[in-house]
CSV table of C-alpha atoms in Angstrom, one decimal:
chain,number,residue,atom,x,y,z
A,1,GLY,CA,4.2,29.4,2.3
A,2,ALA,CA,4.7,25.9,3.8
A,3,VAL,CA,5.6,24.1,0.7
A,4,VAL,CA,6.8,20.5,0.8
A,5,SER,CA,8.4,18.8,-2.2
A,6,GLN,CA,9.1,15.2,-2.9
A,7,HIS,CA,11.5,13.6,-5.3
A,8,PRO,CA,11.0,11.5,-7.4
A,9,SER,CA,7.4,11.7,-8.2
A,10,ARG,CA,7.5,8.3,-9.8
A,11,VAL,CA,10.0,5.5,-9.7
A,12,ILE,CA,10.0,2.0,-11.2
A,13,CYS,CA,12.6,-0.4,-9.9
A,14,LYS,CA,13.5,-4.1,-10.1
A,15,SER,CA,12.8,-6.4,-7.2
A,16,GLY,CA,15.7,-6.5,-4.7
A,17,THR,CA,17.0,-3.0,-5.4
A,18,SER,CA,16.8,0.0,-3.0
A,19,VAL,CA,15.0,3.2,-3.6
A,20,LYS,CA,15.5,6.5,-1.9
A,21,ILE,CA,12.7,9.1,-1.7
A,22,GLU,CA,13.5,12.7,-0.7
A,23,CYS,CA,11.2,15.0,1.2
A,24,ARG,CA,12.1,18.7,1.5
A,25,SER,CA,10.4,21.6,3.2
A,26,LEU,CA,11.1,24.5,0.9
A,27,ASP,CA,10.2,27.6,2.9
A,28,PHE,CA,10.1,26.6,6.6
A,29,GLN,CA,12.1,24.5,9.0
A,30,ALA,CA,10.5,21.2,9.6
A,31,THR,CA,11.3,19.9,13.0
A,32,THR,CA,9.2,16.9,12.5
A,33,MET,CA,8.5,15.0,9.3
A,34,PHE,CA,6.1,12.1,8.7
A,35,TRP,CA,6.0,9.3,6.2
A,36,TYR,CA,2.8,7.8,5.0
A,37,ARG,CA,1.9,5.0,2.7
A,38,GLN,CA,-1.4,4.9,0.8
A,39,PHE,CA,-2.8,1.9,-1.0
A,40,PRO,CA,-5.3,2.4,-3.8
A,41,LYS,CA,-8.7,3.7,-2.6
A,42,GLN,CA,-7.5,3.7,1.0
A,43,SER,CA,-6.6,6.3,3.5
A,44,LEU,CA,-3.1,7.3,4.6
A,45,MET,CA,-1.3,5.0,6.9
A,46,LEU,CA,1.4,6.6,9.0
A,47,MET,CA,4.6,4.7,8.8
A,48,ALA,CA,7.0,6.7,10.9
A,49,THR,CA,7.7,10.0,12.5
A,50,SER,CA,11.1,11.6,12.3
A,51,ASN,CA,12.5,14.4,14.2
A,52,GLU,CA,15.6,16.3,13.0
A,53,GLY,CA,18.8,14.8,14.4
A,54,SER,CA,17.2,11.8,16.1
A,55,LYS,CA,16.1,8.3,15.2
A,56,ALA,CA,12.7,7.9,13.6
A,57,THR,CA,9.8,6.4,15.5
A,58,TYR,CA,8.1,3.7,13.6
A,59,GLU,CA,4.4,2.7,13.8
A,60,GLN,CA,3.6,-0.8,14.9
A,61,GLY,CA,4.0,-3.3,12.1
A,62,VAL,CA,6.4,-1.1,10.0
A,63,GLU,CA,9.8,-2.8,9.5
A,64,LYS,CA,12.4,-0.2,10.4
A,65,ASP,CA,15.1,-2.2,8.7
A,66,LYS,CA,13.2,-2.2,5.5
A,67,PHE,CA,12.1,1.4,5.5
A,68,LEU,CA,15.1,3.5,6.5
A,69,ILE,CA,14.4,7.1,7.5
A,70,ASN,CA,16.9,9.8,7.8
A,71,HIS,CA,16.1,13.4,9.0
A,72,ALA,CA,19.6,14.9,8.9
A,73,SER,CA,18.5,18.6,8.5
A,74,LEU,CA,15.6,20.8,9.2
A,75,THR,CA,14.6,20.8,5.6
A,76,LEU,CA,15.3,17.3,4.4
A,77,SER,CA,14.1,13.8,5.3
A,78,THR,CA,14.7,10.7,3.2
A,79,LEU,CA,12.9,7.3,3.1
A,80,THR,CA,14.9,4.4,1.7
A,81,VAL,CA,13.0,1.3,0.8
A,82,THR,CA,15.6,-1.4,1.0
A,83,SER,CA,15.5,-4.6,-1.1
A,84,ALA,CA,12.2,-3.6,-2.5
A,85,HIS,CA,9.6,-6.2,-3.5
A,86,PRO,CA,6.4,-6.0,-5.5
A,87,GLU,CA,4.4,-5.8,-2.3
A,88,ASP,CA,6.2,-2.5,-1.5
A,89,SER,CA,4.6,-0.9,-4.5
A,90,SER,CA,2.5,1.9,-3.2
A,91,PHE,CA,2.1,5.7,-3.0
A,92,TYR,CA,4.4,7.2,-0.4
A,93,ILE,CA,3.6,10.7,0.9
A,94,CYS,CA,5.7,12.8,3.3
A,95,SER,CA,4.5,15.7,5.4
A,96,ALA,CA,6.3,18.2,7.5
A,97,GLY,CA,5.4,20.1,10.7
A,98,GLY,CA,7.4,22.9,12.1
A,99,ALA,CA,8.0,24.3,15.5
A,100,ASP,CA,5.2,26.8,14.9
A,101,PHE,CA,2.8,24.0,14.4
A,102,SER,CA,3.8,21.7,17.3
A,103,GLY,CA,0.9,20.5,19.4
A,104,SER,CA,-1.8,21.0,16.8
A,105,GLY,CA,-0.8,18.2,14.4
A,106,GLU,CA,-0.9,20.6,11.5
A,107,GLN,CA,1.2,19.1,8.7
A,108,PHE,CA,2.0,20.1,5.1
A,109,PHE,CA,2.1,17.4,2.6
A,110,GLY,CA,4.3,16.6,-0.3
A,111,PRO,CA,2.9,15.6,-3.7
A,112,GLY,CA,3.7,11.9,-3.2
A,113,THR,CA,5.9,9.3,-4.8
A,114,ARG,CA,4.5,6.4,-6.8
A,115,LEU,CA,6.8,3.4,-6.3
A,116,THR,CA,6.3,0.4,-8.6
A,117,VAL,CA,8.5,-2.6,-8.0
A,118,LEU,CA,8.7,-5.1,-10.8
B,1,ALA,CA,-7.6,6.3,21.2
B,2,GLN,CA,-8.4,9.0,18.7
B,3,SER,CA,-10.4,8.0,15.7
B,4,VAL,CA,-12.2,9.7,12.8
B,5,THR,CA,-15.2,8.4,11.0
B,6,GLN,CA,-16.3,9.4,7.6
B,7,PRO,CA,-19.5,7.4,7.1
B,8,ASP,CA,-19.8,8.1,3.3
B,9,ILE,CA,-17.4,6.3,1.1
B,10,HIS,CA,-18.8,7.8,-2.1
B,11,ILE,CA,-21.0,10.8,-2.7
B,12,THR,CA,-22.3,12.0,-6.0
B,13,VAL,CA,-23.8,15.5,-6.5
B,14,SER,CA,-24.9,17.5,-9.4
B,15,GLU,CA,-22.8,20.4,-10.5
B,16,GLY,CA,-24.2,23.5,-8.8
B,17,ALA,CA,-25.8,21.6,-6.0
B,18,SER,CA,-24.8,21.9,-2.4
B,19,LEU,CA,-22.5,19.5,-0.6
B,20,GLU,CA,-22.0,18.2,2.9
B,21,LEU,CA,-19.4,15.7,3.8
B,22,ARG,CA,-19.7,14.1,7.2
B,23,CYS,CA,-17.0,13.7,9.8
B,24,ASN,CA,-17.2,12.4,13.3
B,25,TYR,CA,-14.3,12.2,15.7
B,26,SER,CA,-13.4,10.6,18.9
B,27,TYR,CA,-11.0,12.6,21.1
B,28,GLY,CA,-10.8,13.3,24.8
B,29,ALA,CA,-9.8,16.9,24.8
B,30,THR,CA,-10.5,19.9,22.5
B,31,PRO,CA,-9.5,18.6,19.1
B,32,TYR,CA,-7.6,20.1,16.3
B,33,LEU,CA,-9.5,19.3,13.2
B,34,PHE,CA,-8.6,19.4,9.6
B,35,TRP,CA,-10.1,18.8,6.2
B,36,TYR,CA,-7.8,17.8,3.3
B,37,VAL,CA,-8.5,17.2,-0.4
B,38,GLN,CA,-6.6,14.8,-2.6
B,39,SER,CA,-6.8,14.7,-6.4
B,40,PRO,CA,-5.8,11.4,-8.0
B,41,GLY,CA,-2.1,10.8,-7.9
B,42,GLN,CA,-1.5,13.9,-5.8
B,43,GLY,CA,-0.6,14.8,-2.3
B,44,LEU,CA,-3.0,16.3,0.2
B,45,GLN,CA,-4.0,20.0,0.2
B,46,LEU,CA,-5.3,21.6,3.3
B,47,LEU,CA,-8.8,23.0,2.9
B,48,LEU,CA,-9.4,24.3,6.3
B,49,LYS,CA,-8.6,23.7,10.0
B,50,TYR,CA,-10.2,24.3,13.4
B,51,PHE,CA,-8.1,25.0,16.5
B,52,SER,CA,-10.4,27.1,18.6
B,53,GLY,CA,-12.7,30.1,18.5
B,54,ASP,CA,-15.5,30.5,16.0
B,55,THR,CA,-16.9,27.1,15.3
B,56,LEU,CA,-17.7,27.9,11.7
B,57,VAL,CA,-14.5,27.8,9.8
B,58,GLN,CA,-14.0,29.2,6.3
B,59,GLY,CA,-11.5,27.5,4.0
B,60,ILE,CA,-10.2,27.7,0.4
B,61,LYS,CA,-12.2,27.0,-2.7
B,62,GLY,CA,-15.4,28.1,-1.1
B,63,PHE,CA,-15.5,25.4,1.5
B,64,GLU,CA,-16.5,25.8,5.1
B,65,ALA,CA,-16.9,23.4,8.1
B,66,GLU,CA,-18.7,23.6,11.4
B,67,PHE,CA,-17.3,22.2,14.6
B,68,LYS,CA,-20.1,20.8,16.8
B,69,ARG,CA,-18.7,19.6,20.1
B,70,SER,CA,-22.0,18.1,21.3
B,71,GLN,CA,-22.2,15.9,18.2
B,72,SER,CA,-18.4,15.3,17.9
B,73,SER,CA,-18.7,16.4,14.3
B,74,PHE,CA,-16.8,18.6,11.8
B,75,ASN,CA,-18.8,18.4,8.6
B,76,LEU,CA,-17.5,20.0,5.5
B,77,ARG,CA,-19.9,22.1,3.3
B,78,LYS,CA,-20.0,23.9,0.0
B,79,PRO,CA,-23.1,25.8,-1.2
B,80,SER,CA,-22.4,25.1,-4.9
B,81,VAL,CA,-20.2,22.4,-6.2
B,82,HIS,CA,-18.1,22.7,-9.3
B,83,TRP,CA,-16.9,19.9,-11.5
B,84,SER,CA,-13.3,20.6,-10.4
B,85,ASP,CA,-14.3,19.7,-6.8
B,86,ALA,CA,-14.4,16.0,-7.7
B,87,ALA,CA,-11.7,14.4,-5.6
B,88,GLU,CA,-11.2,12.5,-2.4
B,89,TYR,CA,-11.7,14.3,0.9
B,90,PHE,CA,-10.1,13.4,4.2
B,91,CYS,CA,-11.1,14.6,7.6
B,92,ALA,CA,-8.3,14.4,10.3
B,93,VAL,CA,-7.8,15.1,14.0
B,94,GLY,CA,-4.5,16.1,15.5
B,95,SER,CA,-3.2,13.6,18.0
B,96,TYR,CA,-0.4,13.2,20.4
B,97,GLY,CA,3.1,13.6,19.1
B,98,ASN,CA,1.8,16.0,16.5
B,99,LYS,CA,0.4,13.1,14.6
B,100,LEU,CA,-2.7,13.2,12.5
B,101,VAL,CA,-5.4,10.5,12.5
B,102,PHE,CA,-7.3,10.3,9.2
B,103,GLY,CA,-10.7,9.2,8.4
B,104,ALA,CA,-11.1,6.7,5.5
B,105,GLY,CA,-11.9,9.4,3.1
B,106,THR,CA,-15.0,10.3,1.0
B,107,ILE,CA,-14.8,10.2,-2.8
B,108,LEU,CA,-16.8,13.0,-4.3
B,109,ARG,CA,-18.2,12.6,-7.8
B,110,VAL,CA,-19.7,15.6,-9.6
B,111,LYS,CA,-22.2,15.0,-12.4
B,112,SER,CA,-23.0,17.5,-15.0
């Protein structure tokens, strides 16, 4: 159980376009979803936390107008990278935590999305 | 603030040898502790977790970890490493707001 999927797994886009990444919890209700960014050979950097039906909470230094997060249902969160530029190229990973996991920090991770902006 | 330190960036072990990956945390209360593994280009897979109780925790793929409060450590061990264990390993501590704070990761290389 506790499977999280991400789509697409890879995306290549031109500079200036917007890209949407979907994160779905397949077999549980994710009250909270997290979006991370990972640069090569580095650890995960938390970008934002989203709770179903409310606005996302962004970490310091993350541009909320550039990285739009929507968590419209208990099984789906989306990250939209607006007006993408080459420096936005990275590996984006989502994770989900449900009501059963609240307080512990336990999260289940998606497989990641490799974004390349040309 | 919570923090996690993984002092070894790279570790190389021979196949069949034992493995220990170090993790030290800084956290004011009883921590929730996790070990994740990441293969190249993949997401993170949970190996094991510690919430309370027995300080020696068994995980998947033959891994175990021991919580030592006095040393603020949660080291990951495996008695006999397989070539398929080569990956990057992340230690993490549960933080406020259900967040996770990750260490920098340790890359494990397995030589035959």
